PDB file of C-alpha atoms in Angstrom:
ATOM      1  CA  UNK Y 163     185.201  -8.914 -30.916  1.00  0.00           C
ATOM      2  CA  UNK Y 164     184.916  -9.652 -27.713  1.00  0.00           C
ATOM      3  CA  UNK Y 165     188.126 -10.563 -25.682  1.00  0.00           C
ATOM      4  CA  UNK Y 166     187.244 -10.789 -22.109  1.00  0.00           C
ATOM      5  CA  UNK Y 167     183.764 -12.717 -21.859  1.00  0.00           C
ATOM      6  CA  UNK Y 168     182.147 -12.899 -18.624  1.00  0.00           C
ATOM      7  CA  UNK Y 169     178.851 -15.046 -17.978  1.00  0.00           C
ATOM      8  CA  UNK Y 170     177.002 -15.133 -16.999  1.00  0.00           C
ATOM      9  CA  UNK Y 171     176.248 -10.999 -16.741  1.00  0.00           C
ATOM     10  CA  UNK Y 172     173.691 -11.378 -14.151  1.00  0.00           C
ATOM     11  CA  UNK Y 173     173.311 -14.216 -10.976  1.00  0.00           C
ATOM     12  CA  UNK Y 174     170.896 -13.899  -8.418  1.00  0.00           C
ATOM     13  CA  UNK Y 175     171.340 -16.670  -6.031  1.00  0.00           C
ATOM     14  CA  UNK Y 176     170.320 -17.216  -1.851  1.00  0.00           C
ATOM     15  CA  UNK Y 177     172.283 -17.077   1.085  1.00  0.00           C
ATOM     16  CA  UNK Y 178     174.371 -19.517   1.959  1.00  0.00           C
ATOM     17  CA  UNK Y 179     173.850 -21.394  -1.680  1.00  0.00           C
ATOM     18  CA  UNK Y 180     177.205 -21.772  -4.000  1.00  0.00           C
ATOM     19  CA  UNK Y 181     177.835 -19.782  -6.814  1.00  0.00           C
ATOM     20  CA  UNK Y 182     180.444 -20.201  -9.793  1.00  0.00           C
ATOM     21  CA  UNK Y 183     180.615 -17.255 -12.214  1.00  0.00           C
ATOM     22  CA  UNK Y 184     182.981 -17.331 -14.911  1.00  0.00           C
ATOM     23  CA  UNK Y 185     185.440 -16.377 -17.160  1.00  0.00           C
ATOM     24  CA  UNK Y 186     186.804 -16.365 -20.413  1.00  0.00           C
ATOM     25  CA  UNK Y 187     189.411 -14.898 -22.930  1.00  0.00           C
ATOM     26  CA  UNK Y 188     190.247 -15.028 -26.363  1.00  0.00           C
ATOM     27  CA  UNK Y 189     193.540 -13.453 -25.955  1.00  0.00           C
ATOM     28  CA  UNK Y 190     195.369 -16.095 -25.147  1.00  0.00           C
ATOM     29  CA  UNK Y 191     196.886 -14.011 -21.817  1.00  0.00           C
ATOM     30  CA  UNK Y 192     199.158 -15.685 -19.504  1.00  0.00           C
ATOM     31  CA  UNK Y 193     197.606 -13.459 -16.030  1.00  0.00           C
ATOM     32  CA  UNK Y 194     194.082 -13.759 -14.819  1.00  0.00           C
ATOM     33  CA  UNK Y 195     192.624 -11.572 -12.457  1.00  0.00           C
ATOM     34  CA  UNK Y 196     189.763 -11.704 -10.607  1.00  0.00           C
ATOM     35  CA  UNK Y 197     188.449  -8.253  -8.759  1.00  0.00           C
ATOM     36  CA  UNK Y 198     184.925  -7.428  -6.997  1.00  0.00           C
ATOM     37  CA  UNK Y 199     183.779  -4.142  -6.753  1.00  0.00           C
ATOM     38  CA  UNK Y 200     180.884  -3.305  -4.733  1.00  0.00           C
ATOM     39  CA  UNK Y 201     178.413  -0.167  -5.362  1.00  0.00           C
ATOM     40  CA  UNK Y 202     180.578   3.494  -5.714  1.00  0.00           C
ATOM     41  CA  UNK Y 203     183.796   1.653  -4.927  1.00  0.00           C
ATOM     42  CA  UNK Y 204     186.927   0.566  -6.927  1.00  0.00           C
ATOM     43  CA  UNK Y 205     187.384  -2.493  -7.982  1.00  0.00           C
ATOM     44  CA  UNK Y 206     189.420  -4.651  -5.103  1.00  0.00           C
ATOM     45  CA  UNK Y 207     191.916  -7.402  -6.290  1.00  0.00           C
ATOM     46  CA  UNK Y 208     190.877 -11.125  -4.941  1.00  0.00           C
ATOM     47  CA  UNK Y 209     193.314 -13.673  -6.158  1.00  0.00           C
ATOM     48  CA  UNK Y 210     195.238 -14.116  -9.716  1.00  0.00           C
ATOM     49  CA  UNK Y 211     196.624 -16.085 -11.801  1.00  0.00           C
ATOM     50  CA  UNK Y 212     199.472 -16.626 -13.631  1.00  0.00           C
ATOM     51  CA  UNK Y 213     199.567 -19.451 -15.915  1.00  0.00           C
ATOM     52  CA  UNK Y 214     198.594 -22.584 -13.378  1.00  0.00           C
ATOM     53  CA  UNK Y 215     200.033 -20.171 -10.217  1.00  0.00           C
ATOM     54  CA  UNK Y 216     197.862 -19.164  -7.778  1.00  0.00           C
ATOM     55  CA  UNK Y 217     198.278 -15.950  -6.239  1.00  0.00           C
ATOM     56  CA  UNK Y 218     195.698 -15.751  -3.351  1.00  0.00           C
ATOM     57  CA  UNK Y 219     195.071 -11.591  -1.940  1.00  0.00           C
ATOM     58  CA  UNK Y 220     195.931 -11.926   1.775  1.00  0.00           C
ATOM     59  CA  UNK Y 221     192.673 -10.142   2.590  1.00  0.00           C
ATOM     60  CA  UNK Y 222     190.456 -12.425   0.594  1.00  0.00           C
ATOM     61  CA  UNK Y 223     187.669 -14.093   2.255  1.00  0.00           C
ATOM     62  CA  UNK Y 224     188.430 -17.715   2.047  1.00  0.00           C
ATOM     63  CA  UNK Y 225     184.777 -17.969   1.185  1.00  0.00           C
ATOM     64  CA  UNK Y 226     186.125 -16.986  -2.258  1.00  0.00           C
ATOM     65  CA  UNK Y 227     188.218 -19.571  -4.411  1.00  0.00           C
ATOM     66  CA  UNK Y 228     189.100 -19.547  -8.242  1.00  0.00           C
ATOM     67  CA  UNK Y 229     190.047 -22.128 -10.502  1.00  0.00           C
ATOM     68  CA  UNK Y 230     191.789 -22.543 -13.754  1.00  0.00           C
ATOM     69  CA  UNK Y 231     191.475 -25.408 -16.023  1.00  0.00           C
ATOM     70  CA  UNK Y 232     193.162 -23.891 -18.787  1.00  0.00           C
ATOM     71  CA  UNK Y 233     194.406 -20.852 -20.211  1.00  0.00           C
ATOM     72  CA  UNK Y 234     191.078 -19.318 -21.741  1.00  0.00           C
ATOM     73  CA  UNK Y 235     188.670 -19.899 -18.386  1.00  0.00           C
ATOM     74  CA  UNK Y 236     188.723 -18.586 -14.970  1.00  0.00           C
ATOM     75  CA  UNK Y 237     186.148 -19.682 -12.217  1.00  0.00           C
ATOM     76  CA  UNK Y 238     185.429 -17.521  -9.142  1.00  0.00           C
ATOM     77  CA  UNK Y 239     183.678 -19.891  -6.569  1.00  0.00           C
ATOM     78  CA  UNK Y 240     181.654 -17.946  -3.982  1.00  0.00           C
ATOM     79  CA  UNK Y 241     181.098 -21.287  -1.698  1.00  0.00           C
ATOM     80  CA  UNK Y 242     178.938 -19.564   1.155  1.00  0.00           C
ATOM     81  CA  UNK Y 243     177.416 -16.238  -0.355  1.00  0.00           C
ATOM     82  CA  UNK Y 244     176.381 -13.604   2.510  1.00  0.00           C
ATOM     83  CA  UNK Y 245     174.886 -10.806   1.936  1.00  0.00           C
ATOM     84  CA  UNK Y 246     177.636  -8.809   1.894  1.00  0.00           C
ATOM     85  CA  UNK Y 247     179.431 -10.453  -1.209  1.00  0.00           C
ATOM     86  CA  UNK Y 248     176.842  -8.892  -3.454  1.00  0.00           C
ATOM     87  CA  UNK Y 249     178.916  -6.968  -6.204  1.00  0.00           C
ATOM     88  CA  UNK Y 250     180.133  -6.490  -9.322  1.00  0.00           C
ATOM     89  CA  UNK Y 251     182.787  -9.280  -9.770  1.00  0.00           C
ATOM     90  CA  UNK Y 252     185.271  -8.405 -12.922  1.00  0.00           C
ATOM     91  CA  UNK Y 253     187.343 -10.451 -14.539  1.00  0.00           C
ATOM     92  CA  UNK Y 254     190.662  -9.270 -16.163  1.00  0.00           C
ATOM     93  CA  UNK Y 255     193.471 -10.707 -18.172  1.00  0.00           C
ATOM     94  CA  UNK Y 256     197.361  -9.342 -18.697  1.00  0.00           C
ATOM     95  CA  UNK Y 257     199.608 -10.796 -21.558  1.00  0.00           C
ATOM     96  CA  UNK Y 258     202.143 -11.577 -19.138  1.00  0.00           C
ATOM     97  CA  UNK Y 259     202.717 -10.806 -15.337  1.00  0.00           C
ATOM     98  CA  UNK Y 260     204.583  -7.380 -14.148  1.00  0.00           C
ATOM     99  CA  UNK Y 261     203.721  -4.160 -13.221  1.00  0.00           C
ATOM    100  CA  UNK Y 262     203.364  -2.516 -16.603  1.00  0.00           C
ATOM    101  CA  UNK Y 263     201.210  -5.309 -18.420  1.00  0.00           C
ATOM    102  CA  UNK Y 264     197.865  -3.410 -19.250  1.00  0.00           C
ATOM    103  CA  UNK Y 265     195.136  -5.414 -17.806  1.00  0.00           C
ATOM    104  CA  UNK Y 266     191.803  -6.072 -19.708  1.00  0.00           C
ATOM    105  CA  UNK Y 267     188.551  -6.337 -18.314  1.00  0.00           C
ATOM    106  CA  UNK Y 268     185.427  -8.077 -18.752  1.00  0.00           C
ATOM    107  CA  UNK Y 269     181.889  -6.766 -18.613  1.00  0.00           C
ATOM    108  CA  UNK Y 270     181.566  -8.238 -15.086  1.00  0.00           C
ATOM    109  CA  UNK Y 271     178.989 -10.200 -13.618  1.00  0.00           C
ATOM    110  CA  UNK Y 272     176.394  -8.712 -11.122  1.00  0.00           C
ATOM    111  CA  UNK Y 273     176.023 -10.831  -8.517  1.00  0.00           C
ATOM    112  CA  UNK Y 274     172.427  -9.950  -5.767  1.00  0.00           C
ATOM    113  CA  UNK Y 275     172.560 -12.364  -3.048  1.00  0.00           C
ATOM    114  CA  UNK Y 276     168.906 -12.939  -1.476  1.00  0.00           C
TER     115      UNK Y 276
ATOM    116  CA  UNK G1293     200.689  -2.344   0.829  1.00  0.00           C
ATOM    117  CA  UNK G1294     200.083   0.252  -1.758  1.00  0.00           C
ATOM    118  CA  UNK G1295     198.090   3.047  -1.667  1.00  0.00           C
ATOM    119  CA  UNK G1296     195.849   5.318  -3.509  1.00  0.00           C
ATOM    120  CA  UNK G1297     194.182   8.153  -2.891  1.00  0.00           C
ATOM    121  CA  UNK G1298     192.056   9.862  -5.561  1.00  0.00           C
ATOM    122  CA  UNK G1299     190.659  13.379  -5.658  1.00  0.00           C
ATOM    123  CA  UNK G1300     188.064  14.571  -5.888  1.00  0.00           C
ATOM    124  CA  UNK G1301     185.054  12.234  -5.778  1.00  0.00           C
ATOM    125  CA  UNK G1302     183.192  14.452  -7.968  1.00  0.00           C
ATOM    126  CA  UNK G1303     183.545  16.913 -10.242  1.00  0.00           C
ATOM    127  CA  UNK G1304     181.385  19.032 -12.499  1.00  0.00           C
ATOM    128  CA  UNK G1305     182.368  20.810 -15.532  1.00  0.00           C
ATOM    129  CA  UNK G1306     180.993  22.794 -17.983  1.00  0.00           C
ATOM    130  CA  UNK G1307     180.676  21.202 -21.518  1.00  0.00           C
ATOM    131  CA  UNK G1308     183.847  22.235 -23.503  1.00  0.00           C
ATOM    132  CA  UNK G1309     185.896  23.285 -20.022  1.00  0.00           C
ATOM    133  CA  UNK G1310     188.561  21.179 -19.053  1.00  0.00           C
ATOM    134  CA  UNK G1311     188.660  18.466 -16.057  1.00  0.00           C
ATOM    135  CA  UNK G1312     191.666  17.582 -13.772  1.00  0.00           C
ATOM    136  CA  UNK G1313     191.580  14.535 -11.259  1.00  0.00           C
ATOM    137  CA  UNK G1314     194.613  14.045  -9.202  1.00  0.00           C
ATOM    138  CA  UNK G1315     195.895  10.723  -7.289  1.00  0.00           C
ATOM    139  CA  UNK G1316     198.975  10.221  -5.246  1.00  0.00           C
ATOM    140  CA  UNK G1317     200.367   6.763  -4.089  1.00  0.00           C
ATOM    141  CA  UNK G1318     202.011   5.382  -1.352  1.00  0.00           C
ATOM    142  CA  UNK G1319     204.855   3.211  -2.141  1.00  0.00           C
ATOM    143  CA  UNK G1320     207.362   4.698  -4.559  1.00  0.00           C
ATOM    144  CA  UNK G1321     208.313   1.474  -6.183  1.00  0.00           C
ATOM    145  CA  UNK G1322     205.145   1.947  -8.120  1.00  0.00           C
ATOM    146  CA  UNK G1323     206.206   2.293 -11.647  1.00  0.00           C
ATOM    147  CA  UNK G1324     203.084   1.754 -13.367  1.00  0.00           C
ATOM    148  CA  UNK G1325     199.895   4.207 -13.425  1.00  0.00           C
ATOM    149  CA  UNK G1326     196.790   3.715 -16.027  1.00  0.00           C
ATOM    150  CA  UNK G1327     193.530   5.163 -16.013  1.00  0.00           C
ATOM    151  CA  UNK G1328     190.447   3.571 -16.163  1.00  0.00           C
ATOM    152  CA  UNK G1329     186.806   4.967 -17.244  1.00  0.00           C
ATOM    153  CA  UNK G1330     184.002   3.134 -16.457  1.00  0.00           C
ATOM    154  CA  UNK G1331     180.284   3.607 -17.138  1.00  0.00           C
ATOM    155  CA  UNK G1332     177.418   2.959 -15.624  1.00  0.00           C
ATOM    156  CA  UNK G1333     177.040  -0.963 -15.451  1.00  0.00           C
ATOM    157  CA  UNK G1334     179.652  -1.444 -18.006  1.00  0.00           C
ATOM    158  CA  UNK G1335     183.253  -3.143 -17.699  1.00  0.00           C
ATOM    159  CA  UNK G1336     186.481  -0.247 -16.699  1.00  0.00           C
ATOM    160  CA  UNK G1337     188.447   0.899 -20.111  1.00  0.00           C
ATOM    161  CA  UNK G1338     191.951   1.546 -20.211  1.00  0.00           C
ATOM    162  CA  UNK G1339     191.858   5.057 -21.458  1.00  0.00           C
ATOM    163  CA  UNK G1340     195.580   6.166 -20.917  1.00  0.00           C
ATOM    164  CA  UNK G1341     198.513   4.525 -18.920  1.00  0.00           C
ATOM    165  CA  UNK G1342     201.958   6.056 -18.132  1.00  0.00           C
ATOM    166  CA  UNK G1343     205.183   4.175 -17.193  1.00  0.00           C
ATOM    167  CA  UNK G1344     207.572   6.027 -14.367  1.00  0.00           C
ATOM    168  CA  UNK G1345     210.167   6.472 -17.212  1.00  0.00           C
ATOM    169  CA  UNK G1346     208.089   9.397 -18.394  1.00  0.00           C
ATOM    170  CA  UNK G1347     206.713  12.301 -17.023  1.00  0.00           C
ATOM    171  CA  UNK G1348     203.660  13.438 -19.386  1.00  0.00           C
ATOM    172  CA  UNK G1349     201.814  11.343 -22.131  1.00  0.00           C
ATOM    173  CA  UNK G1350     199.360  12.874 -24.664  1.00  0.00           C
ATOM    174  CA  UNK G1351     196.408  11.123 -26.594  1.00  0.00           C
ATOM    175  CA  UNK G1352     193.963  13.657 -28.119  1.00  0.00           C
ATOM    176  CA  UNK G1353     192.445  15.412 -25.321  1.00  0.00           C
ATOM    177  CA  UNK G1354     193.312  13.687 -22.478  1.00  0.00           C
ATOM    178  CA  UNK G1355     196.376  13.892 -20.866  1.00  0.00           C
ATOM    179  CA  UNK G1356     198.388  12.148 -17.707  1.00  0.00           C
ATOM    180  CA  UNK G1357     201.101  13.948 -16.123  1.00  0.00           C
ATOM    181  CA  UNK G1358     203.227  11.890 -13.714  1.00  0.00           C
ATOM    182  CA  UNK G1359     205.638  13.326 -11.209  1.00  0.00           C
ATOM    183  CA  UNK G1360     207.543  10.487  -9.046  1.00  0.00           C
ATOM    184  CA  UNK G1361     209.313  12.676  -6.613  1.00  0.00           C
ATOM    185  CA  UNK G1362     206.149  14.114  -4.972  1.00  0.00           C
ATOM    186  CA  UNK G1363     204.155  10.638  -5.801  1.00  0.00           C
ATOM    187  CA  UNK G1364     201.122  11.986  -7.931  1.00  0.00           C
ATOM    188  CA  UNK G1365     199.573  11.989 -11.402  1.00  0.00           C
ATOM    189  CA  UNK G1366     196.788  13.503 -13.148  1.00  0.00           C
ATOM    190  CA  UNK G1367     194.823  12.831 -15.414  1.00  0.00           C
ATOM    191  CA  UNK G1368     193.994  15.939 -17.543  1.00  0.00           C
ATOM    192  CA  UNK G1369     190.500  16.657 -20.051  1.00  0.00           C
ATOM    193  CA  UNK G1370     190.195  19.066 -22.508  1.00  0.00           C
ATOM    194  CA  UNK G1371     187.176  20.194 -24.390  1.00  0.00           C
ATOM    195  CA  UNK G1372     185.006  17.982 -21.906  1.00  0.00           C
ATOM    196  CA  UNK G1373     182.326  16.486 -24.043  1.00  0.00           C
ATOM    197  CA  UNK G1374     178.898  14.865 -22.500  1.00  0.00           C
ATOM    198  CA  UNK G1375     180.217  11.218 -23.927  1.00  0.00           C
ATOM    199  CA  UNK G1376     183.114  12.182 -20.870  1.00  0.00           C
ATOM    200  CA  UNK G1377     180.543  11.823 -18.494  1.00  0.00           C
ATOM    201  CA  UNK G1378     182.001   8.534 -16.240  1.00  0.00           C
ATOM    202  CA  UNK G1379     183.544   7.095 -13.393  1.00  0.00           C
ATOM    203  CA  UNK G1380     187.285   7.629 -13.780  1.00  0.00           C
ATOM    204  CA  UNK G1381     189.373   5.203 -11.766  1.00  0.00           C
ATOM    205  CA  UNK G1382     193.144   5.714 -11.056  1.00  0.00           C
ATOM    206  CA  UNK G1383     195.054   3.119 -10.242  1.00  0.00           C
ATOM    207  CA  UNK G1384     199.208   2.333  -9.535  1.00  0.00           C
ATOM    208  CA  UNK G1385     201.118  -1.391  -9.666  1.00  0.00           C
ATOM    209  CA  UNK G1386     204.305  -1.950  -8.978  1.00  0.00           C
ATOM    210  CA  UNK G1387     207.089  -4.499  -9.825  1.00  0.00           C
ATOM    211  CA  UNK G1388     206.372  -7.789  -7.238  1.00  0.00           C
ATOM    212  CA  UNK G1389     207.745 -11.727  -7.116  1.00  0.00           C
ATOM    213  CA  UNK G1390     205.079 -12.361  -9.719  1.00  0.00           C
ATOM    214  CA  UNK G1391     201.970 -11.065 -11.269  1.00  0.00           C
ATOM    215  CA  UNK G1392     200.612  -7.762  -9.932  1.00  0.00           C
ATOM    216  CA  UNK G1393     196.947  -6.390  -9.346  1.00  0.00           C
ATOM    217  CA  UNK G1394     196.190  -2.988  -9.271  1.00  0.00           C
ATOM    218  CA  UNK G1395     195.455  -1.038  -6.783  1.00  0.00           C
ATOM    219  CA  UNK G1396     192.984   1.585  -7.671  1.00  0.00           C
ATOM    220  CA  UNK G1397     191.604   4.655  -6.350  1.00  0.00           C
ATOM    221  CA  UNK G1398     188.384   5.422  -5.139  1.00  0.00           C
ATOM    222  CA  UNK G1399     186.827   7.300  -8.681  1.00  0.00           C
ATOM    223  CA  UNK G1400     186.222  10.327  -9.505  1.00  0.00           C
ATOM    224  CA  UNK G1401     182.664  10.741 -10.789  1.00  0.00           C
ATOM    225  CA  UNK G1402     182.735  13.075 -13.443  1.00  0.00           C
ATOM    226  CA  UNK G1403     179.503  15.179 -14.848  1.00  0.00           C
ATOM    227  CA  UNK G1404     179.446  16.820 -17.934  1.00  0.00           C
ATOM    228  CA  UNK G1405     177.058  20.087 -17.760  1.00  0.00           C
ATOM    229  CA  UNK G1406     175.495  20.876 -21.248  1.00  0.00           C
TER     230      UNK G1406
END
């Protein structure tokens, strides 16, 4: 029953080469979230979504972008991957946006840049 | 910005002893404060959430105690089992202009000793 479905679970990819990982829900949420979380650290908040709004983290690399072409998938395009953006990039979803929504997550994708 | 601070970053229990992890928070328009557990390689699960309209919320044998005056909640395990044995993430959000992330602590690693 799987509600948040990342893929894929692992990327390898080079320096400098562009990388799209994805996202998708069966929960037909309104918010999308996308977080990275690098080894023995919390997860760190990138952008959102909510519905077609973009809600960009003013601390995220503009390296990073996300798009939405509908309401079940969520891209997270790493356009110029250092080594340094190797992580654990998780995707979550909320039913609708606020505070007290419970967020979801996926299983993440592991992302090893060589 | 928010933020959270999350002690301690490990902890060690005897199997069947109980566990407490505290976290404070910085803004006090948080109103919003779930737990996450997370283990190794696998995706952060909601375990138990609390709203600021409430000061303690039960589920079994873990516990979160909230109290919004000095900024902190707990999260509270009893009868520690070795299936306990995770990362356990705070995290606060707060009511915003549109769809909030979380902000999260930095985990608490907790070890189960049989």
């Amino acid at each position: 029953d799987a509600m948040v479905i990342q893929n894929p679970r692992y990327q390898v990819t080079q320096f400098g080469k562009p990388v799209t990982l994805s996202c998708s829900q069966t929960l037909n949420h309104n918010v999308m979230y996308w977080y990275q979380q690098k080894s023995s650290q919390a997860p760190k908040l990138l952008f959102h979504y909510y519905d077609k709004d973009f809600n960009n983290e003013a601390d995220t690399p503009d390296n990073f972008q996300s798009r939405r072409p509908n309401t079940s998938f969520c891209f997270l395009d790493i356009r110029s991957p250092g080594l340094g953006d190797a992580a654990m990039y998780l995707c979550a979803t909320s039913r609708e946006q606020g505070a007290q929504e419970t967020q979801y997550f996926g299983p993440g994708t592991r992302l090893l840049v060589l | 910005g928010e933020n959270v601070e999350q002690h301690p970053s490990t902890l060690s229990v005897q199997e069947g002893d109980s566990a407490v992890i505290k976290c404070t928070y910085s803004d006090s328009a948080s109103n919003y404060f779930p737990w996450y557990k997370q283990e190794l390689g696998k995706r952060p699960q909601l375990i138990i959430d609390i709203r600021s309209n409430v000061g303690e919320k039960k589920d079994q044998r873990i516990a979160v105690t909230l109290n919004k005056t000095a900024k902190h909640f707990s999260l509270h395990i009893t009868e520690t089992q070795p299936e306990d044995s995770a990362v356990y993430f705070c995290a606060a959000s707060k009511p915003g202009g549109g769809a909030d992330g979380l902000t999260f602590g930095k985990g608490t690693h907790l070890i189960i000793q049989p």
